[in-house]
Coordinates of C-alpha atoms and ligand atoms in Angstrom, one line a residue:
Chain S
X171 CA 33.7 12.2 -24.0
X172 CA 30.8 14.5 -25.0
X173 CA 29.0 16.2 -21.8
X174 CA 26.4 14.6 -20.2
X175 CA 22.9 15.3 -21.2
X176 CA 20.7 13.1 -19.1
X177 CA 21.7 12.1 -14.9
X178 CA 20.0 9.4 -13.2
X179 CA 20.9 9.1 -10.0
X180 CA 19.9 6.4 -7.0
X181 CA 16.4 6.2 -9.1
X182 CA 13.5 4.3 -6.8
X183 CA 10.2 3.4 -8.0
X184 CA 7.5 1.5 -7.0
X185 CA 4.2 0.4 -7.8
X186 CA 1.5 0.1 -4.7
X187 CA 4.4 -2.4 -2.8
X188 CA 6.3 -3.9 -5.8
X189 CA 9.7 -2.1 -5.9
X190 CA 10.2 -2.2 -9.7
X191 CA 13.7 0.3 -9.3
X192 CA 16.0 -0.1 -6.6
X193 CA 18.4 2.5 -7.2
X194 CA 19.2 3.1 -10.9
X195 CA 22.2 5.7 -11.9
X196 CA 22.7 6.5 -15.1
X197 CA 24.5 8.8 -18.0
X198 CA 23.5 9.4 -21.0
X199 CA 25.9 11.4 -23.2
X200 CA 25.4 14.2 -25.8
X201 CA 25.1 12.3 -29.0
X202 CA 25.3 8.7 -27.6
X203 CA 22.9 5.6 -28.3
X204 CA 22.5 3.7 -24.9
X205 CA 20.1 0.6 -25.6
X206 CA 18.6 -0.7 -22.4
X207 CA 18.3 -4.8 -22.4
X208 CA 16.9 -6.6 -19.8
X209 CA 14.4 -9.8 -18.8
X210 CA 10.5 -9.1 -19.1
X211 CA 9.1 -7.0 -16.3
X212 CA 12.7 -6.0 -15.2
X213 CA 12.0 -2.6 -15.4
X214 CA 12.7 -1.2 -18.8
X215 CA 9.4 0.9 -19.4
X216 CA 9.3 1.9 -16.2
X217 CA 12.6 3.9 -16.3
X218 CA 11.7 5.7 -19.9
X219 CA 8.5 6.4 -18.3
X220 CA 10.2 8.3 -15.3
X221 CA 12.4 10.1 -17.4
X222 CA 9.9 12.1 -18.9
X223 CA 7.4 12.3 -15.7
X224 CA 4.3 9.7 -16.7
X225 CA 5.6 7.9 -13.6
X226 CA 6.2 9.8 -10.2
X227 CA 9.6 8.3 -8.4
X228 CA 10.1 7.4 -5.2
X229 CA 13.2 8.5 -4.4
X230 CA 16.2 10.0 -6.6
X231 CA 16.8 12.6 -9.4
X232 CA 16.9 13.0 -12.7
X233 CA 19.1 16.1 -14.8
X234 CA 18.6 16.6 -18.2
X235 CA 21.2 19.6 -19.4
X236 CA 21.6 20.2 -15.8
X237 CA 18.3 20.7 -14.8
X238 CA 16.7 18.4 -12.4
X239 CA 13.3 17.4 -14.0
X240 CA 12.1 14.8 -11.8
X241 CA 9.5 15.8 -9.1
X242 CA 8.0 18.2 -10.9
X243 CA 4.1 18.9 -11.5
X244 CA 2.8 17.5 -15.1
X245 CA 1.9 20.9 -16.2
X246 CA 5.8 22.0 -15.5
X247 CA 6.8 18.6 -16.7
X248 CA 5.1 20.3 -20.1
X249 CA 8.7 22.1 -20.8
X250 CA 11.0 19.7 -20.4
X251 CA 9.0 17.2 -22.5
X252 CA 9.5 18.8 -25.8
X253 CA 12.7 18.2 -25.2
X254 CA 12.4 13.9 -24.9
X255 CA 11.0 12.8 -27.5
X256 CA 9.3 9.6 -26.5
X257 CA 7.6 6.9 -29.0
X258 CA 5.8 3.6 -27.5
X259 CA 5.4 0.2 -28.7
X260 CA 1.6 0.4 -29.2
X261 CA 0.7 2.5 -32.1
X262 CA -0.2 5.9 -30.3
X263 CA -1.2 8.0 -33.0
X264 CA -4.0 10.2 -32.9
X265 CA -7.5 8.4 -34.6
X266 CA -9.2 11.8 -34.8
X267 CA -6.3 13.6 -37.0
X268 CA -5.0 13.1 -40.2
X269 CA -1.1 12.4 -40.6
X270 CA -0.5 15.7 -41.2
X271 CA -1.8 17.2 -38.1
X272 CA -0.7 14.5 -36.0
X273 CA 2.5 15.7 -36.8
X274 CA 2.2 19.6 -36.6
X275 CA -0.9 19.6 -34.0
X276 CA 1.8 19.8 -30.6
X277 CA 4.6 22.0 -32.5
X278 CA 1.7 24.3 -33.5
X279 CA -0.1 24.5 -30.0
X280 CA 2.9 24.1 -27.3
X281 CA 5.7 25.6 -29.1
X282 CA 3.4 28.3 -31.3
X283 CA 4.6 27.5 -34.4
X284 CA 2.9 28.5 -37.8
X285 CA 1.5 26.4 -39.4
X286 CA 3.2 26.9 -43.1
X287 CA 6.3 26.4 -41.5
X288 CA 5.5 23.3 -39.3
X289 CA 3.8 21.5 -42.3
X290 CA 6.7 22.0 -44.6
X291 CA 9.1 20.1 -42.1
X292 CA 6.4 17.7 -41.7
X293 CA 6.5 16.9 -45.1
X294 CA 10.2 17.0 -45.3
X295 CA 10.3 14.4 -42.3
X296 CA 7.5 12.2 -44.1
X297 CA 9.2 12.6 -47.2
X298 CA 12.8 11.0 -45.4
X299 CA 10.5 8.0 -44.1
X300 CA 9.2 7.5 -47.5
X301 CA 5.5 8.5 -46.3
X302 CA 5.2 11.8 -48.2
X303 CA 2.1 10.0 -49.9
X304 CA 0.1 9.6 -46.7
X305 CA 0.0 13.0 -45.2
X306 CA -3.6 13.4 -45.5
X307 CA -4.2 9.7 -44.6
X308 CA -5.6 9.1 -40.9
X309 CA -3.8 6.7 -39.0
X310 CA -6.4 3.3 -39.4
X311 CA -5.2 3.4 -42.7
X312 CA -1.7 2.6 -42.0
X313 CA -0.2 -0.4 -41.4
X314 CA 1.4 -0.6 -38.0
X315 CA 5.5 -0.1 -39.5
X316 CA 3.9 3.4 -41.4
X317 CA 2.4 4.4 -37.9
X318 CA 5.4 4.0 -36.0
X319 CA 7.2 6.0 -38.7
X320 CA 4.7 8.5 -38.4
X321 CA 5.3 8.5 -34.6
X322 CA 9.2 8.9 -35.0
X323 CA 8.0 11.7 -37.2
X324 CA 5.4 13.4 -35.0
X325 CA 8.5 13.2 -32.0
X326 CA 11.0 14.4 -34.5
X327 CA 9.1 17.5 -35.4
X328 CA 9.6 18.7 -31.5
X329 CA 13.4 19.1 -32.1
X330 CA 13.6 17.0 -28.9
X331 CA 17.2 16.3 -27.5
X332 CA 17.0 13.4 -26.8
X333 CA 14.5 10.1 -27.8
X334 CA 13.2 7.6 -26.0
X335 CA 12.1 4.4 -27.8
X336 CA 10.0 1.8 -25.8
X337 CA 10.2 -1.6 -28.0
X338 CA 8.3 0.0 -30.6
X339 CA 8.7 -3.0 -33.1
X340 CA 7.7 -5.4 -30.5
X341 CA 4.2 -5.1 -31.7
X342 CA 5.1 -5.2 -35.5
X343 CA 4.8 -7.5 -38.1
X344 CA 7.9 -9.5 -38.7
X345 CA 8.5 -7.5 -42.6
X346 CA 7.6 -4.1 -41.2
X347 CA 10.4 -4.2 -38.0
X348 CA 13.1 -3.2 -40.8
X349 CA 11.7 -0.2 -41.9
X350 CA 11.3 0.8 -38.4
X351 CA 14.5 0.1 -37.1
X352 CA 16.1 1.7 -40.6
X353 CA 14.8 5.2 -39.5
X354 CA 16.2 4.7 -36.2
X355 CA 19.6 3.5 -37.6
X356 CA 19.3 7.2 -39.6
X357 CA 18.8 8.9 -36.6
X358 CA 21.6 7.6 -34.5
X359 CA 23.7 8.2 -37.5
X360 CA 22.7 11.9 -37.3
X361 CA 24.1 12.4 -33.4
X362 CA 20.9 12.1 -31.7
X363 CA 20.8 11.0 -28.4
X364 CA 18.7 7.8 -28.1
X365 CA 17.8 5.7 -25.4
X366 CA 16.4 2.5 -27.0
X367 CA 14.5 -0.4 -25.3
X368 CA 14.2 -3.3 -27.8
X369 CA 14.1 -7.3 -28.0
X370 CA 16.4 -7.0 -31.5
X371 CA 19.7 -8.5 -30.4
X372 CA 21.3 -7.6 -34.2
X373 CA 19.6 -4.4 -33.9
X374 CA 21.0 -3.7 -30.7
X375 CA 24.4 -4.5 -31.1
X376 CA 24.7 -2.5 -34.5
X377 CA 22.8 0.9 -33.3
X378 CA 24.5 1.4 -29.8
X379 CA 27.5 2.9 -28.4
X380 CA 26.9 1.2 -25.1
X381 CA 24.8 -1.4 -23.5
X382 CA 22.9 -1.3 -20.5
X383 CA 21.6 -4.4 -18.7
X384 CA 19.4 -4.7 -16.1
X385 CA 17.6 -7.1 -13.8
X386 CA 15.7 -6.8 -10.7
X387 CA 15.5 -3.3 -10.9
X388 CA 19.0 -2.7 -10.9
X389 CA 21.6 -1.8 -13.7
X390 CA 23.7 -5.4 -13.7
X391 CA 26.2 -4.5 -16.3
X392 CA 27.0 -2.3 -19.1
X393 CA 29.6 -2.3 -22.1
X394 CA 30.3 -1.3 -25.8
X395 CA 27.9 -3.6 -27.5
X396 CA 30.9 -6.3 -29.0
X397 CA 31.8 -7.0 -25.5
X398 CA 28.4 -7.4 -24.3
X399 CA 27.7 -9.7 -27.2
X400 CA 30.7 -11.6 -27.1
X401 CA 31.8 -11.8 -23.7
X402 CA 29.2 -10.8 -21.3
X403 CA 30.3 -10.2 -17.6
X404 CA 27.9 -11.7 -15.1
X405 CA 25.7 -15.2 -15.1
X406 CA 22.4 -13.1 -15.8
X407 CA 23.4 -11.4 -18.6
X408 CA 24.6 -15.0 -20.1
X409 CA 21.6 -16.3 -19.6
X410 CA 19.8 -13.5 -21.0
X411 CA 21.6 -14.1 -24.4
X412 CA 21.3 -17.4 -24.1
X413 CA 17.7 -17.4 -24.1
X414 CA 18.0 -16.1 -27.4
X415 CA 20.4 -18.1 -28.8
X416 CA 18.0 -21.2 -27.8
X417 CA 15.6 -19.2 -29.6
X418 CA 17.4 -18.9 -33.0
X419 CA 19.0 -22.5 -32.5
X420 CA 14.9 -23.9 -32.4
X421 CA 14.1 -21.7 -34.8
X422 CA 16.8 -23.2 -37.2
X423 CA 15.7 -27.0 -36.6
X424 CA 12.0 -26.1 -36.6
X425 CA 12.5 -25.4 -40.8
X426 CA 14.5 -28.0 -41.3
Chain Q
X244 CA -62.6 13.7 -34.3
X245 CA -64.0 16.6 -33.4
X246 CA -61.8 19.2 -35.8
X247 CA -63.6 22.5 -33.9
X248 CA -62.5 21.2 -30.9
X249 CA -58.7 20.9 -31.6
X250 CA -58.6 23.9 -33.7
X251 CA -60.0 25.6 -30.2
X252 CA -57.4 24.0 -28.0
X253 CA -54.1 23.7 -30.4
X254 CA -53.1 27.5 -28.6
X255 CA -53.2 25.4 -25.2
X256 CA -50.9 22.8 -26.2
X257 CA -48.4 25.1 -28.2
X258 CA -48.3 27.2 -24.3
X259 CA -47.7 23.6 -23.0
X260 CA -45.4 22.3 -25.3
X261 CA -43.6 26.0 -24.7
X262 CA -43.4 25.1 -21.1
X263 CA -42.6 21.7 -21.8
X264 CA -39.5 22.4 -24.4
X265 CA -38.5 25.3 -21.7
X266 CA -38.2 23.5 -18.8
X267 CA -36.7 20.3 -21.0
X268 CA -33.9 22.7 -22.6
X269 CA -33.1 24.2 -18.9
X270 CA -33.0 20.9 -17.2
X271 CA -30.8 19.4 -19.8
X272 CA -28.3 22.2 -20.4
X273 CA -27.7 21.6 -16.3
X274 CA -28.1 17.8 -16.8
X275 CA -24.6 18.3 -19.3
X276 CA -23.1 20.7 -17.1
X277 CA -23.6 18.3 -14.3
X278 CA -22.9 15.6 -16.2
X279 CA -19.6 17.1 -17.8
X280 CA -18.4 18.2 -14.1
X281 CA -19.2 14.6 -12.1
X282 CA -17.3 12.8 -14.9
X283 CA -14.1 14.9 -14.6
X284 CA -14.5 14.2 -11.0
X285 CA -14.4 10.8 -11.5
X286 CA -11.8 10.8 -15.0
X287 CA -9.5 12.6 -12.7
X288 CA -9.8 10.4 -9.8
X289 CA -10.5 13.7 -7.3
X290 CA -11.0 12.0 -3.4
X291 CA -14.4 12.9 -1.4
X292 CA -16.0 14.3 -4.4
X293 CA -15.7 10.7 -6.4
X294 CA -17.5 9.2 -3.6
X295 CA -20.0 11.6 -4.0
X296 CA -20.5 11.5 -7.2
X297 CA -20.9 7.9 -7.1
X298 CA -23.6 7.9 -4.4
X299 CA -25.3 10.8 -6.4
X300 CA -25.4 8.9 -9.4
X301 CA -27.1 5.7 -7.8
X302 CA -29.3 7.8 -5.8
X303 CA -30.1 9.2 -9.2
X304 CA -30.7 6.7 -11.3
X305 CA -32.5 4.2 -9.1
X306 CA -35.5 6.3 -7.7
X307 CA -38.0 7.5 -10.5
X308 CA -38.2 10.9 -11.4
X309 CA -41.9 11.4 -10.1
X310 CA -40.9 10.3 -6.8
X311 CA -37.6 12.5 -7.0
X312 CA -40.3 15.6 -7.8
X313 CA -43.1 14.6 -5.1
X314 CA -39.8 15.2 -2.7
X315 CA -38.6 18.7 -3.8
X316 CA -42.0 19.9 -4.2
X317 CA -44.1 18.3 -1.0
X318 CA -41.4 17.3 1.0
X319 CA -39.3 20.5 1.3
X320 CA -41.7 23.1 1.9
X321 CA -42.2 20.5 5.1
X322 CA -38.8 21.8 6.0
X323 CA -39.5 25.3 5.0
X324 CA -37.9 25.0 1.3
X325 CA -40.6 26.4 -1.0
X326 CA -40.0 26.6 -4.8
X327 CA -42.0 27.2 -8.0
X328 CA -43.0 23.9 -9.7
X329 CA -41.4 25.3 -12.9
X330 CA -38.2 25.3 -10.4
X331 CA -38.7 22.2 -9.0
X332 CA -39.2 20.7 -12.7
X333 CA -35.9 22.1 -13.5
X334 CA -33.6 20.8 -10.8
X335 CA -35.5 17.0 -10.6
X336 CA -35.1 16.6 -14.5
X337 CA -31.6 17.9 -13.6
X338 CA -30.8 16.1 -11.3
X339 CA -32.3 12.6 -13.3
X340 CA -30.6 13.5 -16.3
X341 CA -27.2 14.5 -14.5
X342 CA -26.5 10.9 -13.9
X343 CA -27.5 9.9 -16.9
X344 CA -25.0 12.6 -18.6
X345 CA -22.5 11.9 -16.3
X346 CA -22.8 7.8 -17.8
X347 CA -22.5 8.8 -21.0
X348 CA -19.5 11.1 -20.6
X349 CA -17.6 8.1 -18.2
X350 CA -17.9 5.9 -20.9
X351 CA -17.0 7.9 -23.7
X352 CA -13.7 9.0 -21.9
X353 CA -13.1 5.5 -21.0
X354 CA -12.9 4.1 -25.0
X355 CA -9.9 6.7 -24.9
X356 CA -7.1 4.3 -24.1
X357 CA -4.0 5.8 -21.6
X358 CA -1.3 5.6 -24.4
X359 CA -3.3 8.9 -25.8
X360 CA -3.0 10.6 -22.8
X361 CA 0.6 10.0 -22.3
X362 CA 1.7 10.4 -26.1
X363 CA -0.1 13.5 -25.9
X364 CA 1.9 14.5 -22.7
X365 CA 5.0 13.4 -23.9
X366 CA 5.1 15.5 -26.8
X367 CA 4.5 18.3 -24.4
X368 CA 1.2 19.0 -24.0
X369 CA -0.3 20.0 -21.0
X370 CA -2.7 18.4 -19.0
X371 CA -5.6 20.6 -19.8
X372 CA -4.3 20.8 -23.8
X373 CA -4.4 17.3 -23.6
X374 CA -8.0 16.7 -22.2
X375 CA -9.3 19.5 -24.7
X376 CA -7.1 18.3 -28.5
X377 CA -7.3 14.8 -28.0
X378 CA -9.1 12.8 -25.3
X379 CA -12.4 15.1 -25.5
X380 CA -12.9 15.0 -29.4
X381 CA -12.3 11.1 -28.6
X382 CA -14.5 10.8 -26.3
X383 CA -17.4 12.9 -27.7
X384 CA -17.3 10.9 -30.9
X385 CA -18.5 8.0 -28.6
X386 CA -20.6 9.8 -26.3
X387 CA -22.9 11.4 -28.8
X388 CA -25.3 8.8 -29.1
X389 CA -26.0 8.3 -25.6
X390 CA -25.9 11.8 -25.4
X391 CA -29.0 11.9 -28.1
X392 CA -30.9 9.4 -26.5
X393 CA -30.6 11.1 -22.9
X394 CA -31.9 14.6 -24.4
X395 CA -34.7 12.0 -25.9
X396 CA -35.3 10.5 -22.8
X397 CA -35.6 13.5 -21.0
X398 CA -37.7 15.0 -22.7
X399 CA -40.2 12.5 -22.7
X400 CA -39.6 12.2 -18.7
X401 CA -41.0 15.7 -18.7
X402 CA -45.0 14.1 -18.9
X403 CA -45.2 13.2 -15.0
X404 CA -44.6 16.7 -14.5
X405 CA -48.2 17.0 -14.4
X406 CA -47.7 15.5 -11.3
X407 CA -46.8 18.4 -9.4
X408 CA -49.1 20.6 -10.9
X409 CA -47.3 21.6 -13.9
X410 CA -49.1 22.8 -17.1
X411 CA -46.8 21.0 -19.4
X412 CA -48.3 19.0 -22.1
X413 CA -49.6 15.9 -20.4
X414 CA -51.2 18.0 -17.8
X415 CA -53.1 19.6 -20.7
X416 CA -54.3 16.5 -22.1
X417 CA -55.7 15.4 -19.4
X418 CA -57.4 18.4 -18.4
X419 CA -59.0 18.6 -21.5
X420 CA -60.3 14.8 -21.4
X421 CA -61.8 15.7 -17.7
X422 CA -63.4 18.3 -19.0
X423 CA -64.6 17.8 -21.9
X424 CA -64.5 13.9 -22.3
X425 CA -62.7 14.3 -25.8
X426 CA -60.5 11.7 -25.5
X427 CA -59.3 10.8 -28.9
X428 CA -58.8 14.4 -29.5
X429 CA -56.6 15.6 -26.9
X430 CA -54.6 12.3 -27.2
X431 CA -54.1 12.5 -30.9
X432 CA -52.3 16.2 -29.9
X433 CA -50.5 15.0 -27.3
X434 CA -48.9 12.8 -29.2
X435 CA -48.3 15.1 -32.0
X436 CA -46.8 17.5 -30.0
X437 CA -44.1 15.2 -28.1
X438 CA -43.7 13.7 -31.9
X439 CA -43.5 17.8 -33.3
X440 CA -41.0 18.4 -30.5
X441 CA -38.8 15.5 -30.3
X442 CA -38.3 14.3 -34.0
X443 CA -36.3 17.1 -34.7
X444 CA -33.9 16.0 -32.0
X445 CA -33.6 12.7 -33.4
X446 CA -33.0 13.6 -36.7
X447 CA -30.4 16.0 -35.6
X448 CA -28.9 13.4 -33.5
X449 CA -28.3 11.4 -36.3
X450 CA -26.9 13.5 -38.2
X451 CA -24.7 14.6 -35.6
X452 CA -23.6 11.0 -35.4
X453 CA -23.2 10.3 -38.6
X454 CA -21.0 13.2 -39.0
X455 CA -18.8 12.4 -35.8
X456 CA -18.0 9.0 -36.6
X457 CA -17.5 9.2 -40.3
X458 CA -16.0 12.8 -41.2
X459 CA -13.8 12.9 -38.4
X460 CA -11.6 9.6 -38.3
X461 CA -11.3 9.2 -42.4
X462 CA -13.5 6.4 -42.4
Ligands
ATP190 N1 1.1 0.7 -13.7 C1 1.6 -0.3 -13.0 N2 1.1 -0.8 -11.9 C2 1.6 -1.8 -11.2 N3 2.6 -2.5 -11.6 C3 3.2 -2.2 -12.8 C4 2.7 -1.1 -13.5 N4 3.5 -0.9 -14.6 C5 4.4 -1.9 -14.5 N5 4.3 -2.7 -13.4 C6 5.1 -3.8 -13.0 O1 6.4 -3.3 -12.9 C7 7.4 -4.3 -13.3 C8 8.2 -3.7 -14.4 O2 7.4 -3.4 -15.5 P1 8.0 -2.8 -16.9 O3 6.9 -2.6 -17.8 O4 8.9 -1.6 -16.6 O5 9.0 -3.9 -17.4 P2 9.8 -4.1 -18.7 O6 11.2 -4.3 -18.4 O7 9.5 -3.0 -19.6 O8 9.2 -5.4 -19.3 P3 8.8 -5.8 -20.8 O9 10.1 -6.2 -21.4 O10 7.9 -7.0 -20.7 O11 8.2 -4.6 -21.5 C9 6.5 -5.5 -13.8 O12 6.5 -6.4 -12.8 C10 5.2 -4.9 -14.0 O13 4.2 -5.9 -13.8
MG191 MG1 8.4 -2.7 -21.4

């Protein structure tokens, strides 16, 4: 097994008196594709937003190459950052930059890149997303799918070592969630290492190398994707795929 | 109209409208700064200081600006703090127009939604980096008008400082209808001179606008 690249240990967080994490561990390996499943409100964001520090934990650490990065100040938190890339499920470009510069405005500023250089991967990334055409676009012109490509782009550009990916088709059109999910597919292919939160059960069980379940703020199971699917350990976690089963099964009669 | 008559005062009313446009640029230069300051303070949430801010800002905006100048210039001398009434012009037109700044600015930075702030962070920018590349630029593209129509408004506020003795335009105008009964006359310039001063502003506002909200988000 590759080395581990990102430790969470005995994780707590809260909100005012809702405990939202009771105690979370977690390993994410070099290269490996964990996807995070789990009922509404169980958690999910909340953990991806700890990792990279827009949520302050109560209790616990978290290592990324060894190096505990939880507790720290935002403006340390700046470092480690560029090293998660994270994208969200709302479109979070930026309205007052083009594509472009949306893309080579934080490798430019926090890294101190030039900015021949930085627009000449940009272009290479936009070109491997098929968006080459829209570089000098501004993001209300894109349809939501381009803009999360864009943002897969803009996180890309970072050289992070890791991504973090909050449902970000949940807020998609139906046709544009493949284009989305193909880029991702790409990535994972490539070795990245991915943390994905997403509501596509096919999409889940083709892109990871391991499944993580949780409820009620804990981690409830975990297990290579075909196992998950097929033979999933605990009651919750049946239930959870049923509820999407039911889902399909309505679906099916509703066009009939 | 008496034409002799207004060619004989116009040099009165350009010192006015000197005194006028000086004390109107001072005042709102510190009504921004103030205004930039409180709504940090109350963007980033800072304890004690919000409360203050908040109290300042109702105190502000819910007296009128004559009374607000009848205090710093009669009342404080009562308590042995004497100023100038070009100083006392200053700080109450400040300290109208902070409030009113300090609006504007709160509601610009609150169109920013979070998700900017934390994309921003995420990809590694700091805090400050953050405020200055991509909530401000945001923010000011909303705030601009408000901004306009506060230097507007304040300027125009600047007439009751002939209320505490000031020579600013107003104060002129009436002087010269005491005096001299010419009525339609020192009106007529009056009304010039707020119109010479302030339509300038307004057309530079809107181009200012126009430029913010077009030009900079590819509309
Ligand atoms: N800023 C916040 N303040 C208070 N409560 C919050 C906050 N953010 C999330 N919560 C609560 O914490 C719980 C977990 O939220 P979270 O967004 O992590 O769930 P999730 O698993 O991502 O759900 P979903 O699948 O709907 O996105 C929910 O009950 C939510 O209401
Ligand atoms: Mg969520």
């Amino acid at each position: 097994m590759a080395e581990v690249q990102l430790s969470i240990k005995n994780l707590h967080k809260s909100y005012d008196r809702l405990d939202v994490l009771k105690g979370v561990d977690l390993d994410v390996h070099k290269g490996e594709v964990v996807v995070l499943l789990g009922p509404s409100g169980c958690g999910k964001s909340t953990l991806l937003r700890c990792i990279n520090g827009l949520e302050t934990i109560n209790e616990g650490t978290i290592t990324l190459d060894g190096e505990v990065i939880s507790g720290k100040s935002q403006a340390e938190m700046s470092k480690y950052r560029q090293k998660i890339g994270m994208v969200f499920q709302s479109y979070d470009l930026f309205p007052h930059k083009n594509i472009i510069d949306n893309i080579t405005m934080a490798p430019r500023k926090v890294q101190g890149r030039d900015r021949v250089s930085a627009e000449k991967e940009a272009r290479d990334l936009l070109a491997r997303v098929g968006l080459l055409d829209k570089e000098k676009a501004f993001p209300r012109m894109l349809s939501g799918g381009q803009k999360q490509r864009v943002a897969i782009v803009r996180a890309l550009e970072m050289h992070p070592e890791m991504m973090l990916f909050d449902e970000v088709t949940a807020a998609l059109d139906p046709e544009m969630v493949r284009e989305v999910l193909d880029v991702m597919l790409e990535l994972a292919g490539q070795g990245l290492t991915m943390l994905i939160v997403t509501h596509e059960m096919a999409f889940a069980r083709a892109i990871a190398d391991r499944i993580i379940f949780m409820d009620g703020g804990h981690i409830v199971e975990q297990s290579d994707p075909e196992t998950f699917f097929t033979h999933p350990k605990t009651d919750r976690a049946k239930e959870f795929l049923e509820n999407f089963e039911f889902v399909a099964r309505k679906r099916k009669n509703d066009s009939v | 109209m008496d034409w002799t008559f207004i060619q004989e005062y116009i040099p009165m009313y350009v010192e006015a409208g000197e005194l006028t446009l000086t004390i109107g640029i001072l005042g709102i230069i510190l009504s921004i700064l103030i205004g930039m300051i409180a709504s940090a303070i109350e963007y980033y949430k800072i304890p004690v200081l919000r409360q203050i801010v908040s109290i300042y800002v109702e105190l502000s905006r819910n007296t009128p600006l004559l009374v607000q100048l009848f205090f710093l210039y009669f009342g404080l001398p009562k308590i042995g703090i004497r100023w100038s009434s070009e100083l006392c012009g200053i700080v109450g037109l400040s300290f109208l127009g902070g409030s009113y700044m300090t609006e504007a600015f709160r509601s610009g930075l609150e169109t920013v939604e979070p998700i900017q702030k934390e994309s921003a962070l995420s990809l590694g920018f700091t805090p400050l980096e953050t405020m200055i590349d991509v909530i401000l630029p945001q923010a000011l593209a909303v705030t601009v008008p408000s901004l306009v129509a506060n230097v507007i408004f304040l300027i125009k506020e600047t007439s009751v400082f002939s209320g505490i003795a000031l020579a600013d335009l107003m104060y002129v105008a009436k002087d010269l209808i005491g005096l001299y009964y010419k009525t339609p006359e020192a009106l007529s310039m009056l009304v010039l001179a707020y119109l010479i001063i302030l339509l300038p502003v307004s057309i530079i506002g809107t181009l200012l606008e126009r430029r913010l909200r077009y030009a900079g988000f590819g509309n």
